[in-house]
Coordinates of C-alpha atoms in Angstrom, one line a residue:
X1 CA -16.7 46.9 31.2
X2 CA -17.2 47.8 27.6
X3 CA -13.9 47.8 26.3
X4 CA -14.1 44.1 27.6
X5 CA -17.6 43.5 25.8
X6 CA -16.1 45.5 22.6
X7 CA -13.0 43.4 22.7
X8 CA -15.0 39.8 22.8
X9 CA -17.1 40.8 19.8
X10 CA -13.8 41.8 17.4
X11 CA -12.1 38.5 18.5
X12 CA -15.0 36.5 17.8
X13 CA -15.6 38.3 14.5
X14 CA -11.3 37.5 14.0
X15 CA -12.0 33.8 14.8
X16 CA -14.9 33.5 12.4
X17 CA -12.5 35.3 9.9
X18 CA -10.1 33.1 10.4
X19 CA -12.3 29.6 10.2
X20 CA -14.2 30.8 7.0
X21 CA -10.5 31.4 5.6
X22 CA -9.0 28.4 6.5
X23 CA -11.8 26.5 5.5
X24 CA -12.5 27.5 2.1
X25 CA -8.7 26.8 1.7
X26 CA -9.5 22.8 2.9
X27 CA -12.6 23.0 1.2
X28 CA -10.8 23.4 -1.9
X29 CA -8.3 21.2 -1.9
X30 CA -10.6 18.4 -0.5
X31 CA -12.9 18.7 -3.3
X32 CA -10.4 18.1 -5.9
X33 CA -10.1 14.9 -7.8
X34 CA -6.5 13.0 -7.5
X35 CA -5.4 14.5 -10.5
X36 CA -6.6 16.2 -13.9
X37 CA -6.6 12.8 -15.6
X38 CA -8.5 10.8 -12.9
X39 CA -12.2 11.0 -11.1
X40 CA -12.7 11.1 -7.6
X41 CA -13.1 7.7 -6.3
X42 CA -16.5 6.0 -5.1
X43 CA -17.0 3.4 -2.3
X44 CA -18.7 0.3 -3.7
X45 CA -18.3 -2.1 -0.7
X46 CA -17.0 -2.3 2.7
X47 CA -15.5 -5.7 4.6
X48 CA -13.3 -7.7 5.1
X49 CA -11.2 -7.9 1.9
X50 CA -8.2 -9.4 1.4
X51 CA -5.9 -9.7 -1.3
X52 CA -5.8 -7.9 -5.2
X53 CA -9.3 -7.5 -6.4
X54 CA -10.0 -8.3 -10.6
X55 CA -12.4 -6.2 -12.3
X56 CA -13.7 -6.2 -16.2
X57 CA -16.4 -5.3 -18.3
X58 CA -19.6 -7.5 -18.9
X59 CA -22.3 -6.4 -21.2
X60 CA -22.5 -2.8 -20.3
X61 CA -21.4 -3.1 -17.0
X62 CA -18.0 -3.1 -14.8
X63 CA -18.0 -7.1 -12.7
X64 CA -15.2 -6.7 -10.1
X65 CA -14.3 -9.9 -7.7
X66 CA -12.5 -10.2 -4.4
X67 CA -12.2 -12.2 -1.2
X68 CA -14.0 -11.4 1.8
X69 CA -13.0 -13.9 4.2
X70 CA -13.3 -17.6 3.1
X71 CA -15.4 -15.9 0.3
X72 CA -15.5 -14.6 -3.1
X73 CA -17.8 -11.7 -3.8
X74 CA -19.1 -10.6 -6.9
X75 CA -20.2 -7.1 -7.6
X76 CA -21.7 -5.6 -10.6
X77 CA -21.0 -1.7 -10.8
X78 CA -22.6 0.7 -13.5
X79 CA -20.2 2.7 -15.7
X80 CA -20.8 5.7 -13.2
X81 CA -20.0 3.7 -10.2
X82 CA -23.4 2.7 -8.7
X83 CA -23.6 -1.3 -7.6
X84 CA -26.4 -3.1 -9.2
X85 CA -25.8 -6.4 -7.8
X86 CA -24.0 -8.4 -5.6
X87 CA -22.9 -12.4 -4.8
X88 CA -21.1 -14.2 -2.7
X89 CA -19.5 -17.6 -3.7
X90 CA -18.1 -19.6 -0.7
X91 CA -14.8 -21.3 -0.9
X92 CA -14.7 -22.6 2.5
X93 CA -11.5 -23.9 2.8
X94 CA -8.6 -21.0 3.2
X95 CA -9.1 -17.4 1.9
X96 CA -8.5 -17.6 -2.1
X97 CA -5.5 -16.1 -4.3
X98 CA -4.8 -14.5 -7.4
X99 CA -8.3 -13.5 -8.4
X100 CA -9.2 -13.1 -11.9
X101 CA -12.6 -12.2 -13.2
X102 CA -13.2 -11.9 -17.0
X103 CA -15.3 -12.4 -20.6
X104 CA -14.2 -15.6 -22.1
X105 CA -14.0 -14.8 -26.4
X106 CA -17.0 -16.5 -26.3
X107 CA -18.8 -14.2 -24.4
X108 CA -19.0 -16.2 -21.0
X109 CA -17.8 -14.6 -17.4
X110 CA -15.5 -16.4 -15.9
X111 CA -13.9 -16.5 -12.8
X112 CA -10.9 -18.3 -11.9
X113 CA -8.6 -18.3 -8.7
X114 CA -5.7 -20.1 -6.5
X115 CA -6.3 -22.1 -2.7
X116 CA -3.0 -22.8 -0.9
X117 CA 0.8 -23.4 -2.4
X118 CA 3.8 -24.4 -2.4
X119 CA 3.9 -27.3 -5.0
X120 CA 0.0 -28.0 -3.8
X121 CA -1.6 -25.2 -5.4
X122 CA -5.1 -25.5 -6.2
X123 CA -6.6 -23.7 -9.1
X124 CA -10.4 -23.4 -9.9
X125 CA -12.2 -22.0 -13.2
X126 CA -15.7 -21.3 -12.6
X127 CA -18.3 -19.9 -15.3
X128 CA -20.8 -17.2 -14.3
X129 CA -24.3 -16.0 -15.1
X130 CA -25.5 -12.8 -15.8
X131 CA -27.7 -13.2 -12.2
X132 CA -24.0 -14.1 -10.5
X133 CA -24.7 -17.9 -10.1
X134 CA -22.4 -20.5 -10.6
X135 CA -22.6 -22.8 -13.6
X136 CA -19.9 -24.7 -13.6
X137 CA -16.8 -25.4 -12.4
X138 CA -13.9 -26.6 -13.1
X139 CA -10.0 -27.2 -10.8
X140 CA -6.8 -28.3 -11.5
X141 CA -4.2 -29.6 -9.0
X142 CA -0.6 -29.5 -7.7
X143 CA 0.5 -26.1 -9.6
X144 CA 2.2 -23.6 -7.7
X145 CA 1.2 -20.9 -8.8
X146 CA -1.1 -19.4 -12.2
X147 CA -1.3 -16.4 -14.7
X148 CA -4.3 -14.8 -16.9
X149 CA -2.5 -14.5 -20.3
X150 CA -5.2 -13.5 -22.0
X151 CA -9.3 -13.6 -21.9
X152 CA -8.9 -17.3 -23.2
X153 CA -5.9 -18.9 -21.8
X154 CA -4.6 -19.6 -18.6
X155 CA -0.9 -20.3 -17.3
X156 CA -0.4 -23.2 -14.9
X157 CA 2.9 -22.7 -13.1
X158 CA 4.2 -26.2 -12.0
X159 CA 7.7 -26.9 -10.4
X160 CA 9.2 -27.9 -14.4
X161 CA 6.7 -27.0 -17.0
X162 CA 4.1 -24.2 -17.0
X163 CA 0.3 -26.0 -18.7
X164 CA -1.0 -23.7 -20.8
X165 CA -4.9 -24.1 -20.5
X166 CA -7.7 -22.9 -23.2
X167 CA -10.6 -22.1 -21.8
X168 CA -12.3 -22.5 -25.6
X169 CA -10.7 -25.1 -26.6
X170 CA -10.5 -27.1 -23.8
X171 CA -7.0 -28.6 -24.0
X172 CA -3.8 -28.1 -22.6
X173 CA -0.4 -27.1 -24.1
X174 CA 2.9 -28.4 -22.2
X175 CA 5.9 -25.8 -22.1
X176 CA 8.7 -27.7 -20.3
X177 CA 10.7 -25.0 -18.9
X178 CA 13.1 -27.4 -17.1
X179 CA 14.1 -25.6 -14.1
X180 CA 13.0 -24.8 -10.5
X181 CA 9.8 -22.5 -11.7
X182 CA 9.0 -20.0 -9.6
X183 CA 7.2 -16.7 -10.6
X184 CA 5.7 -16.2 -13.6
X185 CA 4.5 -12.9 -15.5
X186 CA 2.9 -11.6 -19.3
X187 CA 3.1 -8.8 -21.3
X188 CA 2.5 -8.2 -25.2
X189 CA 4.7 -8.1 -27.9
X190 CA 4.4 -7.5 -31.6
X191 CA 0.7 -8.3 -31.2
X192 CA 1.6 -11.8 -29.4
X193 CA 1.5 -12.9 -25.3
X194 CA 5.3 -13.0 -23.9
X195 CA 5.3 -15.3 -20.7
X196 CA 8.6 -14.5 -18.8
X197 CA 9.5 -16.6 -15.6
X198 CA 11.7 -17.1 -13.5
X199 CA 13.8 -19.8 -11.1
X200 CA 14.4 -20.0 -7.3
X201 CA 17.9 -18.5 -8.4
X202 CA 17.0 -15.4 -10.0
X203 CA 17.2 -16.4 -13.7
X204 CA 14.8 -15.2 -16.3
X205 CA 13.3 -17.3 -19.1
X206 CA 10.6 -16.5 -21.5
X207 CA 8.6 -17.6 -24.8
X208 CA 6.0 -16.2 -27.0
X209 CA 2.4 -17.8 -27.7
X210 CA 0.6 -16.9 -30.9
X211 CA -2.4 -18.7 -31.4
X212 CA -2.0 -21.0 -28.9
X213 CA 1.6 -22.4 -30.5
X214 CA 3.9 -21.8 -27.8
X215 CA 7.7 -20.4 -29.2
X216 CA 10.9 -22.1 -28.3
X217 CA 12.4 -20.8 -24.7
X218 CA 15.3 -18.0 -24.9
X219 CA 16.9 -16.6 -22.0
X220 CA 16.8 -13.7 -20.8
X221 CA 17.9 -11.3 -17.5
X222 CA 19.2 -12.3 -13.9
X223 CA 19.7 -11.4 -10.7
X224 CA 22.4 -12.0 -8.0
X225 CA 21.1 -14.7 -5.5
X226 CA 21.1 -14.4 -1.9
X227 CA 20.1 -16.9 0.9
X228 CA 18.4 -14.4 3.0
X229 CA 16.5 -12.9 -0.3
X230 CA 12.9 -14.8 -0.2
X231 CA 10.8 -13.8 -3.8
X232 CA 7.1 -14.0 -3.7
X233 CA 5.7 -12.3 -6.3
X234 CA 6.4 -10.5 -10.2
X235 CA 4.9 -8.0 -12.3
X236 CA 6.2 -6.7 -15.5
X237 CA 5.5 -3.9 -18.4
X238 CA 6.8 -3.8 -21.8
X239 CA 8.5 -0.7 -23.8
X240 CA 9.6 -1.6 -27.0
X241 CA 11.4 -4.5 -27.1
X242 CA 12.4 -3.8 -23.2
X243 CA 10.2 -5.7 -20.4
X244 CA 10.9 -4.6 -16.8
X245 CA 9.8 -7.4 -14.1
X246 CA 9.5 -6.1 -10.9
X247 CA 9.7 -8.4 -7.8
X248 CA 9.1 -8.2 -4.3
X249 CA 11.5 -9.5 -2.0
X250 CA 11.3 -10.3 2.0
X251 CA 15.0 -9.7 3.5
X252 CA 15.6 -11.4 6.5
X253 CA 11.9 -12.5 7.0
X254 CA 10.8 -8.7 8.4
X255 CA 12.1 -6.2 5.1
X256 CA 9.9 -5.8 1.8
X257 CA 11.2 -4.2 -1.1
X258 CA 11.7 -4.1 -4.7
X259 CA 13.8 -5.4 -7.0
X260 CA 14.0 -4.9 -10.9
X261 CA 16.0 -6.9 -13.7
X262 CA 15.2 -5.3 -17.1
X263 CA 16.3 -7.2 -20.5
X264 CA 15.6 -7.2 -24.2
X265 CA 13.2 -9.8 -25.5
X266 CA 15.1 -9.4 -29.0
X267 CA 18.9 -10.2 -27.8
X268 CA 17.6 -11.7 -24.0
X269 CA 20.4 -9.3 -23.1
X270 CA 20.6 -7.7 -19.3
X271 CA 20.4 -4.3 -19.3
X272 CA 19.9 -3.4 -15.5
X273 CA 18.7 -4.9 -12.2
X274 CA 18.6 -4.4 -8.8
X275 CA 16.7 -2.2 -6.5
X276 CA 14.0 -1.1 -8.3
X277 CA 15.5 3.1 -8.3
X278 CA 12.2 6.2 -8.4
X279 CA 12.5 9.2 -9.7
X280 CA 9.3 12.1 -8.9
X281 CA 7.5 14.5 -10.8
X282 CA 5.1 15.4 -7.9
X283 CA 7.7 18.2 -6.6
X284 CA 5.9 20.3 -9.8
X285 CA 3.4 20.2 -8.0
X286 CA 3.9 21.1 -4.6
X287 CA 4.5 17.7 -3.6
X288 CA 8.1 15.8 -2.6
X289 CA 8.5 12.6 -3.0
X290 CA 10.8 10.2 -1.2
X291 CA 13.0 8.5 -3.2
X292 CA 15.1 7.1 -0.5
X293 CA 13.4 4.1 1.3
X294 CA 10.3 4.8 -0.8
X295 CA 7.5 2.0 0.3
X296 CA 5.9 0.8 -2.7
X297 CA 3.3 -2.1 -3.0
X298 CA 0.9 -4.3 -4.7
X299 CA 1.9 -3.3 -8.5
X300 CA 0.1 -3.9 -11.7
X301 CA 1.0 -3.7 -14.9
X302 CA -1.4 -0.6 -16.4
X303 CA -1.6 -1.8 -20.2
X304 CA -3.3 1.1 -21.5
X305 CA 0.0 3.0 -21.5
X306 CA 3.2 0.5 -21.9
X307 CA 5.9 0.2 -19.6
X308 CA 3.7 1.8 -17.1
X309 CA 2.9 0.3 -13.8
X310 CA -0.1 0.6 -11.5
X311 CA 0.8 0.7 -7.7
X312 CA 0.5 1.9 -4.1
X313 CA 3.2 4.5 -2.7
X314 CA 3.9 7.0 0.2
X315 CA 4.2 10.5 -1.1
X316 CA 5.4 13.2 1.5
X317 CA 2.6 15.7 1.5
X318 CA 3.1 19.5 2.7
X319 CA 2.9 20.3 6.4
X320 CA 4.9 17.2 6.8
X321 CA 2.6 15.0 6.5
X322 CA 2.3 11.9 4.5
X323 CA 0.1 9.7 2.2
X324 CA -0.3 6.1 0.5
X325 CA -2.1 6.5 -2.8
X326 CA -2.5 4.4 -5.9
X327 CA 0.3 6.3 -8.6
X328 CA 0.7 5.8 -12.2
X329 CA 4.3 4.8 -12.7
X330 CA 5.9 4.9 -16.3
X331 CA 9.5 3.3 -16.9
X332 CA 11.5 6.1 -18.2
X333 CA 15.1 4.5 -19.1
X334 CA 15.9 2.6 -16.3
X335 CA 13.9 4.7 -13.5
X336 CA 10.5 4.3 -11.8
X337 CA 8.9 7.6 -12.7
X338 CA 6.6 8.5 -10.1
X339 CA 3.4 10.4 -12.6
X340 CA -0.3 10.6 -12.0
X341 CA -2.2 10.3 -9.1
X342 CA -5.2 7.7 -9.5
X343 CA -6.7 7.6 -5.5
X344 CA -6.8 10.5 -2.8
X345 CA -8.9 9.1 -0.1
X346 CA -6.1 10.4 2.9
X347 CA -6.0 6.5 4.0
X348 CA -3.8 3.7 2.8
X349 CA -4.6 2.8 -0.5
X350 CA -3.1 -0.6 -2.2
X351 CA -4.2 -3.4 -4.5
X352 CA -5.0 -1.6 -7.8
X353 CA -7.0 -3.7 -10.2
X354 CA -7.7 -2.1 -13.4
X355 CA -9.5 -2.8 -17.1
X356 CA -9.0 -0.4 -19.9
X357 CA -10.1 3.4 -18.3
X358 CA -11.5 2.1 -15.1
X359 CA -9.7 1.0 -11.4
X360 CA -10.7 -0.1 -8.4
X361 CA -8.7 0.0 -5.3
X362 CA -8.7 -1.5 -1.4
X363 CA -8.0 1.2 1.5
X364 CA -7.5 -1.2 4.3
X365 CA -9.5 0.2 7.5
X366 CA -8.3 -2.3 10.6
X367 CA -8.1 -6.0 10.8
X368 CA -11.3 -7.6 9.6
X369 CA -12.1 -4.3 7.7
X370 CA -11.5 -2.5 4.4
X371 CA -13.2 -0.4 1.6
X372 CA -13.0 -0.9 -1.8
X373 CA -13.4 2.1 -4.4
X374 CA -13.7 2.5 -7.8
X375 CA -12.1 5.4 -10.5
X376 CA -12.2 6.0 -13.9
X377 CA -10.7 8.3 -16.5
X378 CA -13.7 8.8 -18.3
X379 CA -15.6 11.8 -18.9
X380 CA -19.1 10.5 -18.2
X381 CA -17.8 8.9 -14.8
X382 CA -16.0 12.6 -14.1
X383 CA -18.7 14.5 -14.5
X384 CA -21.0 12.5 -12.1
X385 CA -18.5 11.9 -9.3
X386 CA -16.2 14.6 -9.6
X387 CA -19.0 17.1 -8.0
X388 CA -18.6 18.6 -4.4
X389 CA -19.6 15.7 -1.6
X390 CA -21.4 16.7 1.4
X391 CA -18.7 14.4 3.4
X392 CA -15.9 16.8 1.9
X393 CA -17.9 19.6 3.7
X394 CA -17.7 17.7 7.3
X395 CA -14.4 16.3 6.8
X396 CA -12.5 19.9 5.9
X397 CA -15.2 21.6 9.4
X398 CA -13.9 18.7 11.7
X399 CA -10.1 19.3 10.1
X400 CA -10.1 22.9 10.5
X401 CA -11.2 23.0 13.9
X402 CA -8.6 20.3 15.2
X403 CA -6.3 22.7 13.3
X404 CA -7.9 25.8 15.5
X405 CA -7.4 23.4 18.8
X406 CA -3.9 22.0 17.5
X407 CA -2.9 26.5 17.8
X408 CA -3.0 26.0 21.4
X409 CA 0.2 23.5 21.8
X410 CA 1.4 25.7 19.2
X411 CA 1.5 28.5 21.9
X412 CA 3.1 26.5 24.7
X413 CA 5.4 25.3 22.2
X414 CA 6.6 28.1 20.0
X415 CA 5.0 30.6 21.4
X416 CA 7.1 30.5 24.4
X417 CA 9.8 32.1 22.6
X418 CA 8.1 35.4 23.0
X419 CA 5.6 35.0 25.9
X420 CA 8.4 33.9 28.7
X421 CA 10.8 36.7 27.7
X422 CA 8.2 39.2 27.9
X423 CA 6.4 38.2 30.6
X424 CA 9.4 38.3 32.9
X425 CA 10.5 41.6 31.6
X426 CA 6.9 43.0 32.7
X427 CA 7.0 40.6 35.9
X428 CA 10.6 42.6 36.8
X429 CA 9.2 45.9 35.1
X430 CA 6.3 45.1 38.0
X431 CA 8.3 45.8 41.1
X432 CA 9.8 49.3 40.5
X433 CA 6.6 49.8 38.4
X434 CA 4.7 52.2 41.0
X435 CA 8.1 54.6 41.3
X436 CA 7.3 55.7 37.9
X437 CA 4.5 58.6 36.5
X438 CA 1.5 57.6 34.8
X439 CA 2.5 58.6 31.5
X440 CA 6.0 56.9 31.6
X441 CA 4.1 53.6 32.8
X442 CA 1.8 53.6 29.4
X443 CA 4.6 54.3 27.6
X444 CA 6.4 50.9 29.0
X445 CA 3.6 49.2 28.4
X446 CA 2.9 50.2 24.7
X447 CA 6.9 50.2 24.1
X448 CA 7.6 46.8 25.4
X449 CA 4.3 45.0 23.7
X450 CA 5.2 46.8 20.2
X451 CA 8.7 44.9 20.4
X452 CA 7.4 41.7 21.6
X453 CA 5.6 41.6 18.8
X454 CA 8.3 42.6 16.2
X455 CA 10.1 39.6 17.8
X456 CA 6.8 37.6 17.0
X457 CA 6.5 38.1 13.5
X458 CA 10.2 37.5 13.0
X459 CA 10.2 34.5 15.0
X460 CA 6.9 33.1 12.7
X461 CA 9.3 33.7 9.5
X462 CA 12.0 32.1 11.1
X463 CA 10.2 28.6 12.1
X464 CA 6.8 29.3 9.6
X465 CA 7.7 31.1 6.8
X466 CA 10.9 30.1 5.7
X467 CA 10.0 26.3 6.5
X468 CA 7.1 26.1 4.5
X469 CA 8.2 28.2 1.8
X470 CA 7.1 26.8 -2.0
X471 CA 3.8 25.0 -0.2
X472 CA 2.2 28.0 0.5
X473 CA -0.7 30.4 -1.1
X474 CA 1.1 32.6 -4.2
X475 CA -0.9 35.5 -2.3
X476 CA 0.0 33.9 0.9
X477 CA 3.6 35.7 1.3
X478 CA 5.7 37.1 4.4
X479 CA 4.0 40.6 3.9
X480 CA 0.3 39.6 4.2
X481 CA 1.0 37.5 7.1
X482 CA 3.0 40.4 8.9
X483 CA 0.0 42.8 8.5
X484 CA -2.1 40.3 9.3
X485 CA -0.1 39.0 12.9
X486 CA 0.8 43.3 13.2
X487 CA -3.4 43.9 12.5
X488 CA -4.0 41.6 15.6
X489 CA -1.6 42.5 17.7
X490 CA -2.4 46.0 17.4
X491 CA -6.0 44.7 18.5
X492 CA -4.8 43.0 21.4
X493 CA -2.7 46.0 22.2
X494 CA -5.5 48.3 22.6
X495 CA -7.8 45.6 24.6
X496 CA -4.1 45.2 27.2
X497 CA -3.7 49.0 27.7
X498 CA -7.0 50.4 27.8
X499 CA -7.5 47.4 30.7
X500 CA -4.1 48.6 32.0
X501 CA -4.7 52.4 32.3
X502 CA -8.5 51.8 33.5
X503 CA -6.9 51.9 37.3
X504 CA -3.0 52.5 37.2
X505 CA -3.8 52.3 41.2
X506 CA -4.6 48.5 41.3
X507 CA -3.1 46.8 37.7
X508 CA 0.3 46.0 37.6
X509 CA 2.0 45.7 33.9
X510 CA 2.5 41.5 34.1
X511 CA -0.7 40.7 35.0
X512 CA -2.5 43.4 32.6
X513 CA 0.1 41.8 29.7
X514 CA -0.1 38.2 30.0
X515 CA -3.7 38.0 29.2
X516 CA -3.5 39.8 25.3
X517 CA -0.2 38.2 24.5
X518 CA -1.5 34.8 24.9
X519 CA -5.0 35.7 23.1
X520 CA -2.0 37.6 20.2
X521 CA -0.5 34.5 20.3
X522 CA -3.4 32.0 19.7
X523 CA -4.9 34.3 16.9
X524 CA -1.6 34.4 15.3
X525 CA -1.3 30.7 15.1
X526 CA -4.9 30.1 14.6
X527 CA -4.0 32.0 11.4
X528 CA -1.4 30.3 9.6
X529 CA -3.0 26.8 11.8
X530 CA -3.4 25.1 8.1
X531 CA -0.1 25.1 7.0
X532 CA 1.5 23.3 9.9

């Protein structure tokens, strides 16, 4: 039959109109950058890393180190992101901690990094070429743990004392801090290096080095000890005078969170603690953010902008959905404030490392397998990376066609609200059908299928519209998606009845309606299928 051939042809030309939509609306969201202020990111390795990478600047180029395995890989990156080099320096003996890669004041790369712990630690300084060789190596023994103060100076944490190493001087400074030292953190202050620690029992200490003289210890901050409260690890950023450490805690051996104690290093007076509280800013922008059981991880302090930190978090996206990027977090009084987003690869980003304008980043993959990425906030590196990707063009075709296929259980699910009611109308309509004329048989046919889809429309507001209201297109509103549903049912309308009236002597009203209200329905969804 024509009509039939007539009718394929429109809905194929509908479909097409509907992909091309919904995909320039991906497309255009996909090939954004995280946000105004950062670059899109760009994939300099793939393996099997493990733990915080370390990245600075050498010469002209960007040297970034991590563990892979029982290794330690070197890579060195361009300022636009391309890898020029790469090494691999075995440890062979358990996977390394606490990487730190940087330029000496002398000019020399070093690299320096933990093996094992408890009161057994195991750290190692070793000195790099410009060809990523080793020349020489140096290790200390028994710490538990070690900070980078500064690009000459190292912090040994021991149970009572923390070493404090120079690198150029070759000699080591002895701060007895007398208690059971645990974590250990640094920020700046008044142009010197603050080194705040703490105990086993939740009690802050600190003291200033300036010039290598290391400043009598004051007390600071504390928090409330608890026995099933285990604390393995501290970060902490500086405003003014007011340094906020952040710790992670295990509770119970199978909960991680966040803790806080902020205090002044001018009186070493308390001024908040406990869990660490967030505030959002992404709900400007479309986004809403969970404060509420918020998972955050793997924080760094971001220097170029004090009291800001550098860490992974879930945002809830719209449709729903949910993401873990690498956020920019300021302390604003005594809140988290959830700001810029630095990554916006869709996977689960953590382990920010950064040096002055530049980050790299780990999105874990599967056991045995991650990626690791680099940004930057500079114009150069923007205007290179920040340019439409042929992978963005694949990734938004394969997502809106899911989304095309994903209408379908959209029907069966929501759609049923209209199709069973109707359908059994027409099914009952069907058995007294054939007592009535022609014309009054149209007419029930027409009638019913223009109120079924009334009902349609007003039940897509009711779960759609007023759901997803504030996430949506500005030109996207109630109006243009009720012509739009109206324009193809009236479509579908025409194909049902003009199949319907072709031979009033065979068709009966159910079977001549089911087909168009299904192919109504699955256009319908198809068109709103990227907002779900």
């Amino acid at each position: 039959m024509k009509i039939n051939k007539y009718f394929y042809i429109v809905m194929i030309t509908i479909i097409l109109a509907i992909f091309g939509y919904h995909y320039k609306l991906n497309y255009d969201v996909a090939i954004q950058p995280p946000s105004e202020k950062w670059a899109k990111e760009v994939l300099v390795h793939k393996g099997d890393i493990k733990g915080l990478p370390s990245i600075t600047k050498f010469k002209d180029n960007y040297m970034v180190a991590f563990s892979e395995g029982m290794n330690i890989n070197l890579i060195s990156i361009d300022p636009l992101g391309k890898v020029l080099k790469e090494s691999s320096i075995p440890v062979n003996t358990e996977v390394p901690q606490n990487i730190n890669i940087f330029v000496s004041e002398e000019g020399k790369l070093v690299l320096s990094y933990i093996i094992g712990g408890g009161d057994s630690g195991e750290l190692t300084v070793s000195y790099i070429d410009e060809g990523l060789n080793v020349l020489d190596t140096t290790s200390v023994q028994g710490l538990r743990s070690y900070i980078k103060i500064d690009d000459n100076t190292l912090g040994a944490v021991y149970k009572e004392k923390i070493d404090l190493i120079s690198l150029k001087e070759n000699k080591v400074t002895t701060v007895n801090t007398g208690d059971d030292t645990f974590l250990a953190s640094v920020v700046k202050y008044n142009n010197k290096d603050c080194i705040v620690y703490s105990n086993y029992f939740g009690e802050f200490s600190y003291f200033f080095l300036d010039n290598g003289v290391a400043s009598e210890i004051k007390t600071g901050g504390a928090m409330s000890p608890s026995s099933r409260v285990r604390f393995s690890t501290m970060t902490s950023v500086i405003n003014k005078d007011i340094v906020t450490n952040l710790i992670e805690y295990m509770y119970k051996s199978d909960y991680t969170g966040y803790k806080y104690v902020a205090f002044s290093l001018e009186t070493g007076e308390t001024l908040d603690s406990g869990e660490f509280p967030i505030k959002d800013r992404f709900a400007e922008k479309g986004y809403i953010y969970n404060g509420e059981g918020v998972t955050l991880a793997t924080p760094v302090p971001y220097r170029n902008d004090k009291g800001t930190f550098l860490l992974s978090s879930t945002r809830d996206m719209p449709k729903g959905k949910n993401q873990t990027d690498i956020i920019e977090m300021p302390i604003e009084g005594n809140l988290g404030v959830a700001s810029e987003v630095v990554s916006r690869t869709k996977a689960v980003s953590i382990s920010p490392a950064i040096y002055e304008d530049t980050v790299v980043f780990v999105d874990p993959i599967k056991d045995g397998s991650a990626k690791l990425y680099i940004t930057s906030t500079r114009e150069d590196f923007k205007e290179v990376n920040n340019k439409p990707r042929f992978d963005e063009k694949v990734q938004v075709f394969v997502e809106t066609s899911e989304s095309l296929l994903f209408s379908l259980a959209y029907v069966i699910t929501n759609g049923m609200t209209w199709i069973i009611p109707s359908v059994t109308l027409f099914s009952l309509l069907s058995l007294i059908e054939y007592r009535f004329s022609y014309g009054i048989r149209k007419a029930i046919f027409i009638l019913t299928y223009i109120v079924t889809a009334i009902v349609k429309i007003l039940a897509v507001k009711g779960f759609f519209f007023k759901k997803l209201q504030g996430t949506l297109p500005v030109n996207f509103t109630f109006l243009v998606g009720a012509s739009a549903m109206a324009a193809i049912s009236i479509v579908c309308l025409i194909y049902g009845y003009l199949n319907y009236k072709d031979d009033l002597e065979k068709n009966v009203l159910a079977l001549s309606y089911t087909k168009p209200i299904f192919i109504d329905s699955f256009f319908n969804f198809s068109s709103i299928c990227r907002f779900y």
